[in-house]
Amino acid sequence: MIPVGLVLGLLIVALLTPLTIAARIWYEARQDERPRSDAIIVLGAAQYNGKPSPTLQWRLQHALNLYRDGVAPAIVTVGGKQPGDTYTEAGSGRRWLVEKGGVPAGDVVAVPTGRDTLESFAAVGRLYGERGWSSGVVVSDPWHSFRSERLAADHGIEAAASPTRSGPSVQTRETQAYYIVRETGAYLSYAFLGGDGEPAPPSGGDRPAGGGGDGAAGDGGTGTSAR
């Protein structure tokens, strides 16, 4: 027979673990870290026919501000494409930064791989290994900061997070609570099962279906001056 004390202990751990993770997510969401780094990493969000969605554009603008402030000499845009798309999130983001933001093409590296955060960081980790980089500032939504830093670290990147403060995930207390619960589940799924654990986001979230086709100018290679 299993001792009652052991059962109670396991129940307490099962209850406190997600609460502790949720508290860490809440805390990290309120931080804005901007150490001098090798690159600024922009996590993907939806694009429509090569045009960044509002969520992605907010992230790109924030990354552009960090770049102009001298936080890093390079920007990495990340993200693949949804079924039926030809444009990628990474390519759309790179094009926006070069054409709209005026960033030199050689300073923007597109990594058009990954349909979730785990796949994205695996691809970015390979890029970092190729270039001899070690540090990065991750740009995403506030509630994504805690898990993003963990995934980055597990792929050899010393990461800090500087999240955006605009978008559907920060509009109301209800949406904030939703994203904290969502990220708690995703983090626990990764920590205990090794999976990304990302559910489909609500309308206007990180990765609704994109659309269109990715021309050569979109992914545009990986840049040269940052090598």
PDB file of C-alpha atoms in Angstrom:
ATOM      1  CA  MET A   1       0.000   0.000   0.000  1.00  0.00           C
ATOM      2  CA  ILE A   2       1.306   3.454  -0.940  1.00  0.00           C
ATOM      3  CA  PRO A   3       1.874   5.651   2.130  1.00  0.00           C
ATOM      4  CA  VAL A   4      -0.606   8.492   2.491  1.00  0.00           C
ATOM      5  CA  GLY A   5       2.242  10.962   3.038  1.00  0.00           C
ATOM      6  CA  LEU A   6       3.791  10.029  -0.306  1.00  0.00           C
ATOM      7  CA  VAL A   7       0.478  10.472  -2.107  1.00  0.00           C
ATOM      8  CA  LEU A   8      -0.049  13.874  -0.496  1.00  0.00           C
ATOM      9  CA  GLY A   9       3.489  14.896  -1.357  1.00  0.00           C
ATOM     10  CA  LEU A  10       3.004  13.961  -5.001  1.00  0.00           C
ATOM     11  CA  LEU A  11      -0.284  15.850  -5.109  1.00  0.00           C
ATOM     12  CA  ILE A  12       1.380  18.949  -3.682  1.00  0.00           C
ATOM     13  CA  VAL A  13       4.186  18.743  -6.243  1.00  0.00           C
ATOM     14  CA  ALA A  14       1.656  18.243  -9.042  1.00  0.00           C
ATOM     15  CA  LEU A  15      -0.190  21.353  -7.889  1.00  0.00           C
ATOM     16  CA  LEU A  16       2.787  23.589  -7.123  1.00  0.00           C
ATOM     17  CA  THR A  17       4.814  22.820 -10.248  1.00  0.00           C
ATOM     18  CA  PRO A  18       2.455  24.457 -12.780  1.00  0.00           C
ATOM     19  CA  LEU A  19       1.777  27.321 -10.379  1.00  0.00           C
ATOM     20  CA  THR A  20       5.508  27.946 -10.014  1.00  0.00           C
ATOM     21  CA  ILE A  21       6.019  27.846 -13.785  1.00  0.00           C
ATOM     22  CA  ALA A  22       3.088  30.218 -14.315  1.00  0.00           C
ATOM     23  CA  ALA A  23       4.608  32.632 -11.794  1.00  0.00           C
ATOM     24  CA  ARG A  24       7.961  32.513 -13.618  1.00  0.00           C
ATOM     25  CA  ILE A  25       6.215  33.179 -16.930  1.00  0.00           C
ATOM     26  CA  TRP A  26       4.386  36.147 -15.396  1.00  0.00           C
ATOM     27  CA  TYR A  27       7.634  37.507 -13.935  1.00  0.00           C
ATOM     28  CA  GLU A  28       9.754  37.068 -17.080  1.00  0.00           C
ATOM     29  CA  ALA A  29       7.021  38.690 -19.175  1.00  0.00           C
ATOM     30  CA  ARG A  30       7.640  41.916 -17.268  1.00  0.00           C
ATOM     31  CA  GLN A  31      11.393  41.958 -17.858  1.00  0.00           C
ATOM     32  CA  ASP A  32      13.159  43.709 -20.728  1.00  0.00           C
ATOM     33  CA  GLU A  33      16.750  42.554 -21.104  1.00  0.00           C
ATOM     34  CA  ARG A  34      18.990  44.201 -23.674  1.00  0.00           C
ATOM     35  CA  PRO A  35      22.596  43.019 -23.199  1.00  0.00           C
ATOM     36  CA  ARG A  36      25.072  43.516 -26.012  1.00  0.00           C
ATOM     37  CA  SER A  37      24.742  40.317 -28.075  1.00  0.00           C
ATOM     38  CA  ASP A  38      25.756  38.646 -31.309  1.00  0.00           C
ATOM     39  CA  ALA A  39      22.269  38.895 -32.806  1.00  0.00           C
ATOM     40  CA  ILE A  40      18.644  39.829 -32.203  1.00  0.00           C
ATOM     41  CA  ILE A  41      16.381  36.807 -32.781  1.00  0.00           C
ATOM     42  CA  VAL A  42      12.860  37.572 -34.041  1.00  0.00           C
ATOM     43  CA  LEU A  43      10.522  34.621 -33.581  1.00  0.00           C
ATOM     44  CA  GLY A  44       8.031  34.069 -36.368  1.00  0.00           C
ATOM     45  CA  ALA A  45       4.365  34.966 -36.563  1.00  0.00           C
ATOM     46  CA  ALA A  46       1.842  34.966 -39.377  1.00  0.00           C
ATOM     47  CA  GLN A  47       2.431  36.569 -42.743  1.00  0.00           C
ATOM     48  CA  TYR A  48      -0.090  37.192 -45.501  1.00  0.00           C
ATOM     49  CA  ASN A  49       1.177  36.951 -49.073  1.00  0.00           C
ATOM     50  CA  GLY A  50       4.613  38.055 -47.928  1.00  0.00           C
ATOM     51  CA  LYS A  51       3.333  40.905 -45.770  1.00  0.00           C
ATOM     52  CA  PRO A  52       3.958  40.560 -42.022  1.00  0.00           C
ATOM     53  CA  SER A  53       0.852  40.330 -39.874  1.00  0.00           C
ATOM     54  CA  PRO A  54       0.439  43.028 -37.214  1.00  0.00           C
ATOM     55  CA  THR A  55       1.862  40.638 -34.603  1.00  0.00           C
ATOM     56  CA  LEU A  56       4.972  39.967 -36.700  1.00  0.00           C
ATOM     57  CA  GLN A  57       5.358  43.621 -37.637  1.00  0.00           C
ATOM     58  CA  TRP A  58       5.333  44.648 -33.951  1.00  0.00           C
ATOM     59  CA  ARG A  59       8.134  42.166 -33.328  1.00  0.00           C
ATOM     60  CA  LEU A  60      10.103  43.392 -36.341  1.00  0.00           C
ATOM     61  CA  GLN A  61       9.743  47.021 -35.290  1.00  0.00           C
ATOM     62  CA  HIS A  62      10.938  46.176 -31.791  1.00  0.00           C
ATOM     63  CA  ALA A  63      13.931  44.296 -33.213  1.00  0.00           C
ATOM     64  CA  LEU A  64      14.665  47.254 -35.479  1.00  0.00           C
ATOM     65  CA  ASN A  65      14.673  49.584 -32.474  1.00  0.00           C
ATOM     66  CA  LEU A  66      17.085  47.277 -30.649  1.00  0.00           C
ATOM     67  CA  TYR A  67      19.336  47.120 -33.715  1.00  0.00           C
ATOM     68  CA  ARG A  68      19.375  50.903 -34.004  1.00  0.00           C
ATOM     69  CA  ASP A  69      20.222  51.131 -30.294  1.00  0.00           C
ATOM     70  CA  GLY A  70      23.315  48.999 -30.913  1.00  0.00           C
ATOM     71  CA  VAL A  71      22.152  45.938 -28.985  1.00  0.00           C
ATOM     72  CA  ALA A  72      23.469  43.621 -31.735  1.00  0.00           C
ATOM     73  CA  PRO A  73      25.050  43.976 -35.182  1.00  0.00           C
ATOM     74  CA  ALA A  74      22.738  41.418 -36.795  1.00  0.00           C
ATOM     75  CA  ILE A  75      19.078  40.391 -36.801  1.00  0.00           C
ATOM     76  CA  VAL A  76      17.890  36.807 -37.307  1.00  0.00           C
ATOM     77  CA  THR A  77      14.330  36.336 -38.555  1.00  0.00           C
ATOM     78  CA  VAL A  78      12.884  32.899 -37.923  1.00  0.00           C
ATOM     79  CA  GLY A  79       9.936  30.877 -39.134  1.00  0.00           C
ATOM     80  CA  GLY A  80       8.820  28.546 -41.883  1.00  0.00           C
ATOM     81  CA  LYS A  81       5.520  28.471 -43.714  1.00  0.00           C
ATOM     82  CA  GLN A  82       2.096  26.988 -43.214  1.00  0.00           C
ATOM     83  CA  PRO A  83       0.661  24.339 -45.558  1.00  0.00           C
ATOM     84  CA  GLY A  84      -0.267  25.960 -48.866  1.00  0.00           C
ATOM     85  CA  ASP A  85       2.056  28.930 -48.380  1.00  0.00           C
ATOM     86  CA  THR A  86       5.113  29.786 -50.394  1.00  0.00           C
ATOM     87  CA  TYR A  87       6.203  32.841 -48.460  1.00  0.00           C
ATOM     88  CA  THR A  88       7.911  32.095 -45.159  1.00  0.00           C
ATOM     89  CA  GLU A  89       7.686  34.052 -41.944  1.00  0.00           C
ATOM     90  CA  ALA A  90      11.465  34.485 -41.906  1.00  0.00           C
ATOM     91  CA  GLY A  91      11.591  35.715 -45.485  1.00  0.00           C
ATOM     92  CA  SER A  92       8.716  38.112 -44.998  1.00  0.00           C
ATOM     93  CA  GLY A  93      10.359  39.504 -41.887  1.00  0.00           C
ATOM     94  CA  ARG A  94      13.722  39.900 -43.585  1.00  0.00           C
ATOM     95  CA  ARG A  95      12.174  41.727 -46.514  1.00  0.00           C
ATOM     96  CA  TRP A  96      10.361  44.140 -44.176  1.00  0.00           C
ATOM     97  CA  LEU A  97      13.517  44.927 -42.199  1.00  0.00           C
ATOM     98  CA  VAL A  98      15.544  45.576 -45.349  1.00  0.00           C
ATOM     99  CA  GLU A  99      12.925  47.414 -47.415  1.00  0.00           C
ATOM    100  CA  LYS A 100      10.921  49.188 -44.699  1.00  0.00           C
ATOM    101  CA  GLY A 101      13.439  49.376 -41.892  1.00  0.00           C
ATOM    102  CA  GLY A 102      16.496  50.245 -43.943  1.00  0.00           C
ATOM    103  CA  VAL A 103      18.682  47.575 -42.370  1.00  0.00           C
ATOM    104  CA  PRO A 104      21.597  46.545 -44.619  1.00  0.00           C
ATOM    105  CA  ALA A 105      20.761  43.222 -46.264  1.00  0.00           C
ATOM    106  CA  GLY A 106      23.965  41.683 -44.974  1.00  0.00           C
ATOM    107  CA  ASP A 107      22.914  42.328 -41.393  1.00  0.00           C
ATOM    108  CA  VAL A 108      19.665  40.341 -41.625  1.00  0.00           C
ATOM    109  CA  VAL A 109      19.747  36.549 -41.652  1.00  0.00           C
ATOM    110  CA  ALA A 110      16.587  34.617 -42.551  1.00  0.00           C
ATOM    111  CA  VAL A 111      16.155  31.134 -41.088  1.00  0.00           C
ATOM    112  CA  PRO A 112      13.058  29.910 -42.957  1.00  0.00           C
ATOM    113  CA  THR A 113      12.670  26.772 -40.854  1.00  0.00           C
ATOM    114  CA  GLY A 114      10.321  25.821 -38.079  1.00  0.00           C
ATOM    115  CA  ARG A 115       6.579  25.689 -37.526  1.00  0.00           C
ATOM    116  CA  ASP A 116       6.921  25.886 -33.757  1.00  0.00           C
ATOM    117  CA  THR A 117       9.353  27.365 -31.255  1.00  0.00           C
ATOM    118  CA  LEU A 118      11.292  24.135 -30.751  1.00  0.00           C
ATOM    119  CA  GLU A 119      11.973  23.653 -34.459  1.00  0.00           C
ATOM    120  CA  SER A 120      12.860  27.321 -34.811  1.00  0.00           C
ATOM    121  CA  PHE A 121      15.471  27.277 -32.060  1.00  0.00           C
ATOM    122  CA  ALA A 122      16.966  24.052 -33.360  1.00  0.00           C
ATOM    123  CA  ALA A 123      17.529  25.818 -36.703  1.00  0.00           C
ATOM    124  CA  VAL A 124      18.836  28.993 -35.055  1.00  0.00           C
ATOM    125  CA  GLY A 125      21.182  26.911 -32.917  1.00  0.00           C
ATOM    126  CA  ARG A 126      22.698  25.414 -36.076  1.00  0.00           C
ATOM    127  CA  LEU A 127      23.153  28.896 -37.534  1.00  0.00           C
ATOM    128  CA  TYR A 128      24.870  30.045 -34.352  1.00  0.00           C
ATOM    129  CA  GLY A 129      27.220  27.080 -34.510  1.00  0.00           C
ATOM    130  CA  GLU A 130      28.122  27.852 -38.128  1.00  0.00           C
ATOM    131  CA  ARG A 131      28.868  31.497 -37.377  1.00  0.00           C
ATOM    132  CA  GLY A 132      30.545  31.087 -34.033  1.00  0.00           C
ATOM    133  CA  TRP A 133      27.904  33.171 -32.264  1.00  0.00           C
ATOM    134  CA  SER A 134      26.941  32.548 -28.667  1.00  0.00           C
ATOM    135  CA  SER A 135      24.512  35.239 -27.439  1.00  0.00           C
ATOM    136  CA  GLY A 136      21.184  36.634 -28.543  1.00  0.00           C
ATOM    137  CA  VAL A 137      18.256  38.821 -27.536  1.00  0.00           C
ATOM    138  CA  VAL A 138      14.952  37.102 -28.293  1.00  0.00           C
ATOM    139  CA  VAL A 139      12.008  39.188 -29.500  1.00  0.00           C
ATOM    140  CA  SER A 140       8.565  37.668 -29.145  1.00  0.00           C
ATOM    141  CA  ASP A 141       5.427  38.206 -27.049  1.00  0.00           C
ATOM    142  CA  PRO A 142       5.906  38.780 -23.283  1.00  0.00           C
ATOM    143  CA  TRP A 143       4.425  35.440 -22.221  1.00  0.00           C
ATOM    144  CA  HIS A 144       6.787  33.626 -24.566  1.00  0.00           C
ATOM    145  CA  SER A 145       9.952  34.949 -22.906  1.00  0.00           C
ATOM    146  CA  PHE A 146      10.477  32.282 -20.242  1.00  0.00           C
ATOM    147  CA  ARG A 147      10.099  29.288 -22.569  1.00  0.00           C
ATOM    148  CA  SER A 148      12.070  30.982 -25.348  1.00  0.00           C
ATOM    149  CA  GLU A 149      15.053  31.544 -23.068  1.00  0.00           C
ATOM    150  CA  ARG A 150      14.977  27.885 -21.980  1.00  0.00           C
ATOM    151  CA  LEU A 151      14.782  26.611 -25.563  1.00  0.00           C
ATOM    152  CA  ALA A 152      17.551  28.955 -26.664  1.00  0.00           C
ATOM    153  CA  ALA A 153      19.805  27.788 -23.828  1.00  0.00           C
ATOM    154  CA  ASP A 154      19.157  24.156 -24.707  1.00  0.00           C
ATOM    155  CA  HIS A 155      20.386  24.886 -28.239  1.00  0.00           C
ATOM    156  CA  GLY A 156      23.600  26.552 -27.165  1.00  0.00           C
ATOM    157  CA  ILE A 157      22.464  30.184 -27.135  1.00  0.00           C
ATOM    158  CA  GLU A 158      23.013  32.477 -24.166  1.00  0.00           C
ATOM    159  CA  ALA A 159      19.723  34.319 -24.476  1.00  0.00           C
ATOM    160  CA  ALA A 160      17.993  37.305 -22.972  1.00  0.00           C
ATOM    161  CA  ALA A 161      14.450  38.380 -23.818  1.00  0.00           C
ATOM    162  CA  SER A 162      13.162  41.779 -24.878  1.00  0.00           C
ATOM    163  CA  PRO A 163       9.464  41.244 -25.627  1.00  0.00           C
ATOM    164  CA  THR A 164       7.076  43.481 -27.502  1.00  0.00           C
ATOM    165  CA  ARG A 165       4.387  45.301 -25.553  1.00  0.00           C
ATOM    166  CA  SER A 166       1.787  45.394 -28.332  1.00  0.00           C
ATOM    167  CA  GLY A 167      -0.500  42.772 -29.786  1.00  0.00           C
ATOM    168  CA  PRO A 168      -3.438  40.519 -28.899  1.00  0.00           C
ATOM    169  CA  SER A 169      -1.607  38.704 -26.110  1.00  0.00           C
ATOM    170  CA  VAL A 170      -1.424  41.842 -23.940  1.00  0.00           C
ATOM    171  CA  GLN A 171      -4.754  43.503 -24.709  1.00  0.00           C
ATOM    172  CA  THR A 172      -6.897  42.353 -21.771  1.00  0.00           C
ATOM    173  CA  ARG A 173      -6.535  40.470 -18.499  1.00  0.00           C
ATOM    174  CA  GLU A 174      -8.468  37.596 -20.054  1.00  0.00           C
ATOM    175  CA  THR A 175      -6.054  37.233 -22.966  1.00  0.00           C
ATOM    176  CA  GLN A 176      -3.084  37.581 -20.628  1.00  0.00           C
ATOM    177  CA  ALA A 177      -4.449  34.780 -18.445  1.00  0.00           C
ATOM    178  CA  TYR A 178      -5.059  32.637 -21.510  1.00  0.00           C
ATOM    179  CA  TYR A 179      -1.478  33.021 -22.721  1.00  0.00           C
ATOM    180  CA  ILE A 180      -0.014  32.325 -19.282  1.00  0.00           C
ATOM    181  CA  VAL A 181      -1.975  29.056 -19.093  1.00  0.00           C
ATOM    182  CA  ARG A 182      -1.017  28.219 -22.683  1.00  0.00           C
ATOM    183  CA  GLU A 183       2.671  28.858 -22.072  1.00  0.00           C
ATOM    184  CA  THR A 184       2.618  26.935 -18.795  1.00  0.00           C
ATOM    185  CA  GLY A 185       1.306  23.879 -20.599  1.00  0.00           C
ATOM    186  CA  ALA A 186       3.793  24.272 -23.436  1.00  0.00           C
ATOM    187  CA  TYR A 187       6.724  24.636 -21.035  1.00  0.00           C
ATOM    188  CA  LEU A 188       5.726  21.577 -19.013  1.00  0.00           C
ATOM    189  CA  SER A 189       5.257  19.585 -22.209  1.00  0.00           C
ATOM    190  CA  TYR A 190       8.774  20.485 -23.287  1.00  0.00           C
ATOM    191  CA  ALA A 191      10.363  19.960 -19.876  1.00  0.00           C
ATOM    192  CA  PHE A 192       8.796  16.562 -19.183  1.00  0.00           C
ATOM    193  CA  LEU A 193       7.934  15.152 -22.616  1.00  0.00           C
ATOM    194  CA  GLY A 194      10.445  16.842 -24.908  1.00  0.00           C
ATOM    195  CA  GLY A 195       7.766  18.264 -27.182  1.00  0.00           C
ATOM    196  CA  ASP A 196       6.987  21.859 -28.010  1.00  0.00           C
ATOM    197  CA  GLY A 197       3.444  21.556 -26.738  1.00  0.00           C
ATOM    198  CA  GLU A 198       2.145  24.584 -28.623  1.00  0.00           C
ATOM    199  CA  PRO A 199      -1.624  24.468 -29.176  1.00  0.00           C
ATOM    200  CA  ALA A 200      -3.175  26.266 -32.107  1.00  0.00           C
ATOM    201  CA  PRO A 201      -3.347  29.956 -31.172  1.00  0.00           C
ATOM    202  CA  PRO A 202      -6.610  31.891 -31.259  1.00  0.00           C
ATOM    203  CA  SER A 203      -7.416  34.207 -34.134  1.00  0.00           C
ATOM    204  CA  GLY A 204      -4.762  36.883 -34.417  1.00  0.00           C
ATOM    205  CA  GLY A 205      -2.217  34.884 -32.443  1.00  0.00           C
ATOM    206  CA  ASP A 206       1.272  33.757 -33.289  1.00  0.00           C
ATOM    207  CA  ARG A 207       0.741  31.407 -36.155  1.00  0.00           C
ATOM    208  CA  PRO A 208      -2.576  31.474 -37.972  1.00  0.00           C
ATOM    209  CA  ALA A 209      -2.385  30.322 -41.570  1.00  0.00           C
ATOM    210  CA  GLY A 210      -0.355  32.625 -43.742  1.00  0.00           C
ATOM    211  CA  GLY A 211      -0.610  32.736 -47.473  1.00  0.00           C
ATOM    212  CA  GLY A 212       0.986  33.342 -50.787  1.00  0.00           C
ATOM    213  CA  GLY A 213       4.375  32.574 -52.191  1.00  0.00           C
ATOM    214  CA  ASP A 214       7.934  33.268 -51.114  1.00  0.00           C
ATOM    215  CA  GLY A 215       9.943  34.883 -53.848  1.00  0.00           C
ATOM    216  CA  ALA A 216      13.701  34.753 -53.973  1.00  0.00           C
ATOM    217  CA  ALA A 217      13.910  38.267 -52.587  1.00  0.00           C
ATOM    218  CA  GLY A 218      12.031  37.151 -49.481  1.00  0.00           C
ATOM    219  CA  ASP A 219      14.388  34.654 -47.870  1.00  0.00           C
ATOM    220  CA  GLY A 220      17.104  36.450 -49.734  1.00  0.00           C
ATOM    221  CA  GLY A 221      19.960  34.247 -48.577  1.00  0.00           C
ATOM    222  CA  THR A 222      21.565  34.555 -45.208  1.00  0.00           C
ATOM    223  CA  GLY A 223      23.497  37.775 -45.592  1.00  0.00           C
ATOM    224  CA  THR A 224      27.212  38.178 -45.881  1.00  0.00           C
ATOM    225  CA  SER A 225      28.612  40.887 -43.650  1.00  0.00           C
ATOM    226  CA  ALA A 226      27.544  39.118 -40.466  1.00  0.00           C
ATOM    227  CA  ARG A 227      29.659  36.086 -41.208  1.00  0.00           C
TER     228      ARG A 227
END
